Short mmCIF file of C-alpha atoms in Angstrom, two decimals:
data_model
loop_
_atom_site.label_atom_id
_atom_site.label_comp_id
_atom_site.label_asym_id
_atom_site.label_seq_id
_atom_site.Cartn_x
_atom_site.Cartn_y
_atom_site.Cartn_z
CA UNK A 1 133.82 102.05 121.07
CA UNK A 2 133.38 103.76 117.47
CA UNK A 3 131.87 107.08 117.82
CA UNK A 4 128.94 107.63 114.92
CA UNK A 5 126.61 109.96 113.87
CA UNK A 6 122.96 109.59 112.44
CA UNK A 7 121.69 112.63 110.93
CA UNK A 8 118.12 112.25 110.85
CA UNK A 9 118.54 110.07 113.78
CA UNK A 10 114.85 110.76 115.04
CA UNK A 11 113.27 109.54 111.80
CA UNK A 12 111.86 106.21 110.28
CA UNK A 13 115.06 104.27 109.57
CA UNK A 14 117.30 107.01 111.82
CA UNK A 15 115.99 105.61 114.70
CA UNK A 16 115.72 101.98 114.23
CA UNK A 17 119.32 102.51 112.88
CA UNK A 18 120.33 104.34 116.51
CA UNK A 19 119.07 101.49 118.16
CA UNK A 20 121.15 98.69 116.10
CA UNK A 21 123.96 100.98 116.99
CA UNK A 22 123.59 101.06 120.44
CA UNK A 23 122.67 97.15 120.91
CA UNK A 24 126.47 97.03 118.60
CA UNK A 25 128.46 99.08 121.55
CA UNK A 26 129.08 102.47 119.19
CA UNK A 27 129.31 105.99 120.56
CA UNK A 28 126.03 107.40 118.93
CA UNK A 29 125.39 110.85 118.39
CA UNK A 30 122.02 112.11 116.82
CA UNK A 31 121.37 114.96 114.97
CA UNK A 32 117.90 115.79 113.67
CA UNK A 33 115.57 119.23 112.93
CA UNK A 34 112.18 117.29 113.97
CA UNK A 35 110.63 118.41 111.02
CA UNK A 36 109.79 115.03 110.26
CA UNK A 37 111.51 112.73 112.85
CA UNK A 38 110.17 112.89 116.88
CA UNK A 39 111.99 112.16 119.58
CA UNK A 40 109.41 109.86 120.87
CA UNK A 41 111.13 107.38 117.94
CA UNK A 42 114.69 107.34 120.57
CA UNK A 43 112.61 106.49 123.75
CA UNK A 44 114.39 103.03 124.19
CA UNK A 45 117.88 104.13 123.69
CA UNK A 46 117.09 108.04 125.30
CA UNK A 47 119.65 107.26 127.96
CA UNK A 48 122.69 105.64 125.47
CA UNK A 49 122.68 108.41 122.91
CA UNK A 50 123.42 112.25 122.70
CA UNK A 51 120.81 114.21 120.68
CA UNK A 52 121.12 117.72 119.25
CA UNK A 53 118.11 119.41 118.16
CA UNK A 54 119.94 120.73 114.78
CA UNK A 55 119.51 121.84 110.86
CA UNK A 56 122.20 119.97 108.91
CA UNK A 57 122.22 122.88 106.57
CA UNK A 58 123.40 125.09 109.37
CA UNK A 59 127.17 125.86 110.85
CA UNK A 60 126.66 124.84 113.90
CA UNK A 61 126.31 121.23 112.34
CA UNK A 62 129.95 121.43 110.53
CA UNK A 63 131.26 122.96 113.62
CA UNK A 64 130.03 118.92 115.63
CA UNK A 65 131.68 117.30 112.74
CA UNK A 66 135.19 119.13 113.30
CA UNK A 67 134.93 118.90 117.18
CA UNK A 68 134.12 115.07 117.36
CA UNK A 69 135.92 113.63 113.72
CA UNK A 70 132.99 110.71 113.93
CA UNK A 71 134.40 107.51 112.51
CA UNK A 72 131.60 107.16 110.61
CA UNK A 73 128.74 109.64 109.57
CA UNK A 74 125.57 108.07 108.56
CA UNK A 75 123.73 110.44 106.80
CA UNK A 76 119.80 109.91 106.50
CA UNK A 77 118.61 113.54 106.90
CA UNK A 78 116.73 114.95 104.28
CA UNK A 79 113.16 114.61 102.34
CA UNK A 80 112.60 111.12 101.65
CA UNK A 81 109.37 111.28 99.54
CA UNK A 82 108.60 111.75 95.84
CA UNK A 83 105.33 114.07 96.87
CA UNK A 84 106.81 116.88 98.28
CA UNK A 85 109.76 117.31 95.76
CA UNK A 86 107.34 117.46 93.23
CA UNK A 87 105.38 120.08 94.76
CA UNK A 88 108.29 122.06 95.90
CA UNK A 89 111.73 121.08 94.41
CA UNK A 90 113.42 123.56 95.61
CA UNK A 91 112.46 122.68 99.12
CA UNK A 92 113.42 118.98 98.21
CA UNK A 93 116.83 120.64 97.07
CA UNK A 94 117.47 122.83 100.08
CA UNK A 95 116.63 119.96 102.54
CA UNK A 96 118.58 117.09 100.89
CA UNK A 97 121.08 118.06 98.46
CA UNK A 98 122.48 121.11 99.83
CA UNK A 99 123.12 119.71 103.24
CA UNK A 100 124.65 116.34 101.84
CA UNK A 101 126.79 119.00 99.72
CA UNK A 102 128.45 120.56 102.49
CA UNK A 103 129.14 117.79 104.92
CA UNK A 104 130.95 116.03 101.55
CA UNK A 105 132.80 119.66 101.37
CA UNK A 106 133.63 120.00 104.99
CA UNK A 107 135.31 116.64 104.94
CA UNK A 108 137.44 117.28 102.04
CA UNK A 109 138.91 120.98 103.62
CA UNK A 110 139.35 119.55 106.76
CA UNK A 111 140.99 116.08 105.54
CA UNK A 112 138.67 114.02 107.89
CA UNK A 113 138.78 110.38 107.52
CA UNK A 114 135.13 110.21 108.63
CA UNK A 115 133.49 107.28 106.42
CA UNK A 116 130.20 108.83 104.95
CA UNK A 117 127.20 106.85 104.48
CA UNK A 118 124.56 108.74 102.30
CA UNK A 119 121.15 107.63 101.75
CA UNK A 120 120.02 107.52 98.09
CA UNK A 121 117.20 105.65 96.76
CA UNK A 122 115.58 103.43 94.20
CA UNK A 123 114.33 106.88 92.61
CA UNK A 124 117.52 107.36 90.61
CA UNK A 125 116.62 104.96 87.65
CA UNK A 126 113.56 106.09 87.35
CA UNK A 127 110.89 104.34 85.34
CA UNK A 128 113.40 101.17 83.70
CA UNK A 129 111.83 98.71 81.84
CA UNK A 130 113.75 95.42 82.72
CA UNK A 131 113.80 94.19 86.49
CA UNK A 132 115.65 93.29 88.10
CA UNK A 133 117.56 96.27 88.42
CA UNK A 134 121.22 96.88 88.69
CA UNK A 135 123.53 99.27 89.98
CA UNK A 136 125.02 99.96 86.44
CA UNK A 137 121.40 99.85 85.02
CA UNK A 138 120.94 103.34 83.52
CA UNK A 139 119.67 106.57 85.55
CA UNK A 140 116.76 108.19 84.32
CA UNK A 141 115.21 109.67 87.61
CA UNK A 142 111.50 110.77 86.58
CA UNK A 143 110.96 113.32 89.92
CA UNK A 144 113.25 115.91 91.38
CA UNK A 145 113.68 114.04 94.41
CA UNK A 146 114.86 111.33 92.33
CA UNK A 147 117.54 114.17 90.84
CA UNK A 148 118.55 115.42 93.74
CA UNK A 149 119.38 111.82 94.96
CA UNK A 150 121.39 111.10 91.73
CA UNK A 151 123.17 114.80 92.17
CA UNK A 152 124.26 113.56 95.96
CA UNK A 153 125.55 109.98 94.41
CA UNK A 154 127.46 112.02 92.00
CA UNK A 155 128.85 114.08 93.92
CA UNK A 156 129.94 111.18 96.28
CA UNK A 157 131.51 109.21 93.99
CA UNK A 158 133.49 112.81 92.14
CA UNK A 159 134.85 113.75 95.62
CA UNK A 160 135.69 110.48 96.53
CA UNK A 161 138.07 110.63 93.55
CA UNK A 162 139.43 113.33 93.49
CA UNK A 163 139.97 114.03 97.22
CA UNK A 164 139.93 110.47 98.38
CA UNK A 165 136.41 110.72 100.89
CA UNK A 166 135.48 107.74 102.44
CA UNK A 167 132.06 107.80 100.97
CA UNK A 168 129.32 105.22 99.84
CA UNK A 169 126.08 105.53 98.84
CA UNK A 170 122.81 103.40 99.24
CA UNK A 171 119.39 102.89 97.08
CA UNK A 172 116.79 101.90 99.33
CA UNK A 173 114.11 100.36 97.40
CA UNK A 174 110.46 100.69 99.40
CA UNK A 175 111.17 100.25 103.11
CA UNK A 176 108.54 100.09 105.35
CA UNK A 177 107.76 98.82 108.85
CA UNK A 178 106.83 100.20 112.51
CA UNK A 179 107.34 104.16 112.75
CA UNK A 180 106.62 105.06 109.42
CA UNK A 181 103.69 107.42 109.28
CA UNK A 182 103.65 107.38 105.00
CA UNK A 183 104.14 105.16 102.09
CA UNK A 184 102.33 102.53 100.67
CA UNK A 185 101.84 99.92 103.57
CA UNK A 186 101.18 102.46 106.25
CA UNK A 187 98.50 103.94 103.39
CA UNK A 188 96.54 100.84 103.30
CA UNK A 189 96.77 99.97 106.56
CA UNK A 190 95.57 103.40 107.92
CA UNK A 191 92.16 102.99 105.16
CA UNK A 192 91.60 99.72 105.59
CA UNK A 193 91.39 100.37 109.98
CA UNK A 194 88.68 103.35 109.08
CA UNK A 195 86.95 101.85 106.30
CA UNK A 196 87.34 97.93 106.15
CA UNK A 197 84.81 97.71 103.57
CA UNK A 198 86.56 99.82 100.90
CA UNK A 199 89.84 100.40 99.10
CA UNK A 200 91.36 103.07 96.88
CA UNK A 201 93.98 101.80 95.55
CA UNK A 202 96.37 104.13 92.90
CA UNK A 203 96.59 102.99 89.33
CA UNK A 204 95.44 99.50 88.05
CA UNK A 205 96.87 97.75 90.77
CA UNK A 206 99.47 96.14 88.88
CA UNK A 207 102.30 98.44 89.90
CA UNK A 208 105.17 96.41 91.35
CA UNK A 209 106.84 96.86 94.44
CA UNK A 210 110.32 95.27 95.96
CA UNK A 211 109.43 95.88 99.27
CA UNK A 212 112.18 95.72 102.17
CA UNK A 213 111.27 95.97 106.13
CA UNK A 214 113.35 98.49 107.74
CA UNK A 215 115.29 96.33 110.60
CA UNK A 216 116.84 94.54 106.51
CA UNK A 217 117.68 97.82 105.96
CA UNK A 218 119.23 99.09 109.38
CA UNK A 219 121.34 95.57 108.91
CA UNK A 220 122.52 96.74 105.48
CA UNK A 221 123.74 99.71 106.77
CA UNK A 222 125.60 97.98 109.26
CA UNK A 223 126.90 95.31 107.04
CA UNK A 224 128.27 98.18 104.31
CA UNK A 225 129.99 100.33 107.31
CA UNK A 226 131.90 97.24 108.07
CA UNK A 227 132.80 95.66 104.60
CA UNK A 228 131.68 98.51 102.24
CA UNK A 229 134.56 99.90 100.24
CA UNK A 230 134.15 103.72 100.19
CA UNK A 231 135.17 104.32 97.39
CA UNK A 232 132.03 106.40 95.80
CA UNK A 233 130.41 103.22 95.08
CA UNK A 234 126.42 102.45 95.36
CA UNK A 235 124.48 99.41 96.65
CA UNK A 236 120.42 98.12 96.23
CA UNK A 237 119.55 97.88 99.37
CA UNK A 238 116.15 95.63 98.89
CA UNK A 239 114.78 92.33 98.99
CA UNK A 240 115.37 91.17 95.35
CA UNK A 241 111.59 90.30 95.51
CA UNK A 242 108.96 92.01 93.87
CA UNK A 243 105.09 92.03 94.57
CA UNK A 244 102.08 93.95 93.33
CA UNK A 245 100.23 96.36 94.84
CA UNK A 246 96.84 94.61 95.13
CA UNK A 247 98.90 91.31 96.33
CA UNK A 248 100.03 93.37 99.20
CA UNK A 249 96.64 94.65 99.33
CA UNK A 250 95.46 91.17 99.94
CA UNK A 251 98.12 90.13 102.07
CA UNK A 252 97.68 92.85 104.41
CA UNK A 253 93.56 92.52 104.33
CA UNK A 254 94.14 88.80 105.22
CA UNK A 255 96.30 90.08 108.30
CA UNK A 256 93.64 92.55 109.24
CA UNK A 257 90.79 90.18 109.09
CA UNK A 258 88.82 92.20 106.35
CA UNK A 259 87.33 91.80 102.85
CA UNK A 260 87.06 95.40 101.33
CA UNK A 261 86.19 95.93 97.59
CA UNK A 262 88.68 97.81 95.84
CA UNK A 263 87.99 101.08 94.00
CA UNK A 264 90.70 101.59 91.52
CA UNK A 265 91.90 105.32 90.46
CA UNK A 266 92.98 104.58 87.14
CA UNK A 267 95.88 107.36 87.58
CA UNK A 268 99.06 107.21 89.45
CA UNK A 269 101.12 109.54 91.37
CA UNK A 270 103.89 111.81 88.89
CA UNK A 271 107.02 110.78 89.53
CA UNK A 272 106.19 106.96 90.83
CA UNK A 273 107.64 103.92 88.54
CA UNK A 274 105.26 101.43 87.38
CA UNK A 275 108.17 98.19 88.51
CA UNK A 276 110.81 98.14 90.79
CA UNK A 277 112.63 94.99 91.75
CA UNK A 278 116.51 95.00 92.71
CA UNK A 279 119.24 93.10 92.18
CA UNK A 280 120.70 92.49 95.86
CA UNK A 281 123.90 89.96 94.51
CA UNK A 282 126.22 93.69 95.13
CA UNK A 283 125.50 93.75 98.56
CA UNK A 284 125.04 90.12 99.27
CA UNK A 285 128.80 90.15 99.08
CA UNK A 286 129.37 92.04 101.71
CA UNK A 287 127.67 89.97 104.32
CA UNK A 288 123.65 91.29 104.05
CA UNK A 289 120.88 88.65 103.45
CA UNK A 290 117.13 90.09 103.97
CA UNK A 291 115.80 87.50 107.05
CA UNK A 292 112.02 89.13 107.24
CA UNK A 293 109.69 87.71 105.04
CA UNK A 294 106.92 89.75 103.92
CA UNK A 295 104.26 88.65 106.20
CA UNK A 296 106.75 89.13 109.17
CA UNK A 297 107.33 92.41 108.66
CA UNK A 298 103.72 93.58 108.01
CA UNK A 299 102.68 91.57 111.06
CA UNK A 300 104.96 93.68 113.47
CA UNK A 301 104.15 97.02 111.57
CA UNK A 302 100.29 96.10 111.66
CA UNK A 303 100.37 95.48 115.46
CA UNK A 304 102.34 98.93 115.84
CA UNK A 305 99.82 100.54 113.92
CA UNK A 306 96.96 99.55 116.47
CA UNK A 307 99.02 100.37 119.87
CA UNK A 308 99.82 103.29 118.55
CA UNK A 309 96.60 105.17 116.79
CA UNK A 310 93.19 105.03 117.08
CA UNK A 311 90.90 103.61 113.89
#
């Protein structure tokens, strides 16, 4: 049995991840601050795992990486939001790069052979203007989030180098699905269950999404811990399908059972991309094929939505 870590175990994909882990026969260890994350998220695997109630910027984190030399660390702590890194980058710094830093320089004092995982995301090339996007595409990250996420690839890929880190890195395009409490879909579903009659929707509408349900993703992982090289490298992780906001506006309406008018805001967010579609054929080789189509995936997240909040 392979003993693992998930920092940021208690979060979004953290905990769907810990759960894939489990179902797999691995060791799991979780480490999480609950500043975003809940515990609530582990209730089905509370009695499989070990969970420490820890900042990944502090000592006390290094000092569980020395004392249990994880085979592999899969590292999803951190902010995961453009928002908040453009209203305080330094936070988005101190939270996400800093951390990611020092369990890269741990490794390399202590010679671990720990493979490292890192979460990156789409958010490193920025606003490109051909689709669909590839890893060698060019990095232009508009947002500090999406520079702090380029910083942490770099740095992968530089240690991996020169000191020979088992380290990969992975660009989740826009994940979304049950547990999620943010985002796009979780946006519209949250109006449209208060106000069926009515939707704001960011922009024109024409902004283009490659949206990926997060049990795709949680296989990804998976599939790159087994076959991944670790060598510094980066993979899409995505559908390879794109779709526009007001389709998924539509899609999700027809779901719902609702016919709202939409109320355009002309503007979008700083620091979002007007297109994003991936090019999956990197990690295809390695064994991952997305198996949720859109529909499933809002279907389970919809019905999560209503057994778990009130409208």
């Amino acid at each position: 049995m392979k003993k693992v870590l998930v920092t940021g175990g208690a979060g979004f994909i953290g905990s769907w991840l810990a759960e894939a882990l489990v179902k797999k026969g691995y060791r799991v260890k979780i480490v999480d601050n609950l500043s975003n994350g809940s515990v609530n998220n582990l209730d089905r695997v509370k009695n499989s795992i070990e969970f420490y109630k820890i900042d990944a910027r502090e000592q006390n984190f290094l000092n569980l990486i020395l004392k249990e030399n994880f085979e592999i660390i899969f590292h999803l702590a951190g902010i995961s939001y453009v928002p908040p890194s453009i209203k305080n980058p330094w936070s988005d710094f101190q939270n996400t790069l800093l951390p990611t830093f020092k369990i890269l320089d741990c490794i390399r004092k202590n010679a671990l052979k720990s493979k490292l995982i890192i979460a990156s995301s789409a958010a490193v090339y920025g606003n490109l203007s051909k689709t669909p996007i590839k890893e060698q595409d060019t990095l232009n990250p508009i947002s500090p989030y999406g520079v702090t996420r380029l910083a942490i690839e770099k740095y992968a890929s530089v240690f991996s180098n020169l000191y020979q880190i088992n380290v990969l890195s992975l660009r989740f395009f826009s994940t979304y699905g049950p547990r999620q409490k943010k985002q796009v879909v979780y946006d519209f579903i949250k109006k449209l269950s208060r106000n069926p009659k009515e939707l704001v929707i960011l922009g024109n509408g024409k902004q283009v999404r490659d949206l990926v349900y997060v049990k795709d993703v949680v296989d990804a992982i998976i599939k790159t811990a087994i076959n991944g090289q670790f060598n510094g490298e980066a993979y899409n992780v995505a559908t390879g399908v794109g779709i526009t906001i007001v389709e998924l506006a539509k899609l999700i309406e027809k779901i719902m059972g609702v016919n709202p008018k939409y109320k355009f805001t002309g503007s979008i967010r700083l620091g979002d991309p007007e297109k994003w579609i991936a090019d999956i054929s990197k990690i295809r080789k390695l064994g991952y094929k997305p198996h949720y189509s859109l529909k499933e995936g809002l279907d389970e997240t919809i019905n999560w939505y209503f057994k778990n909040f009130k409208t």
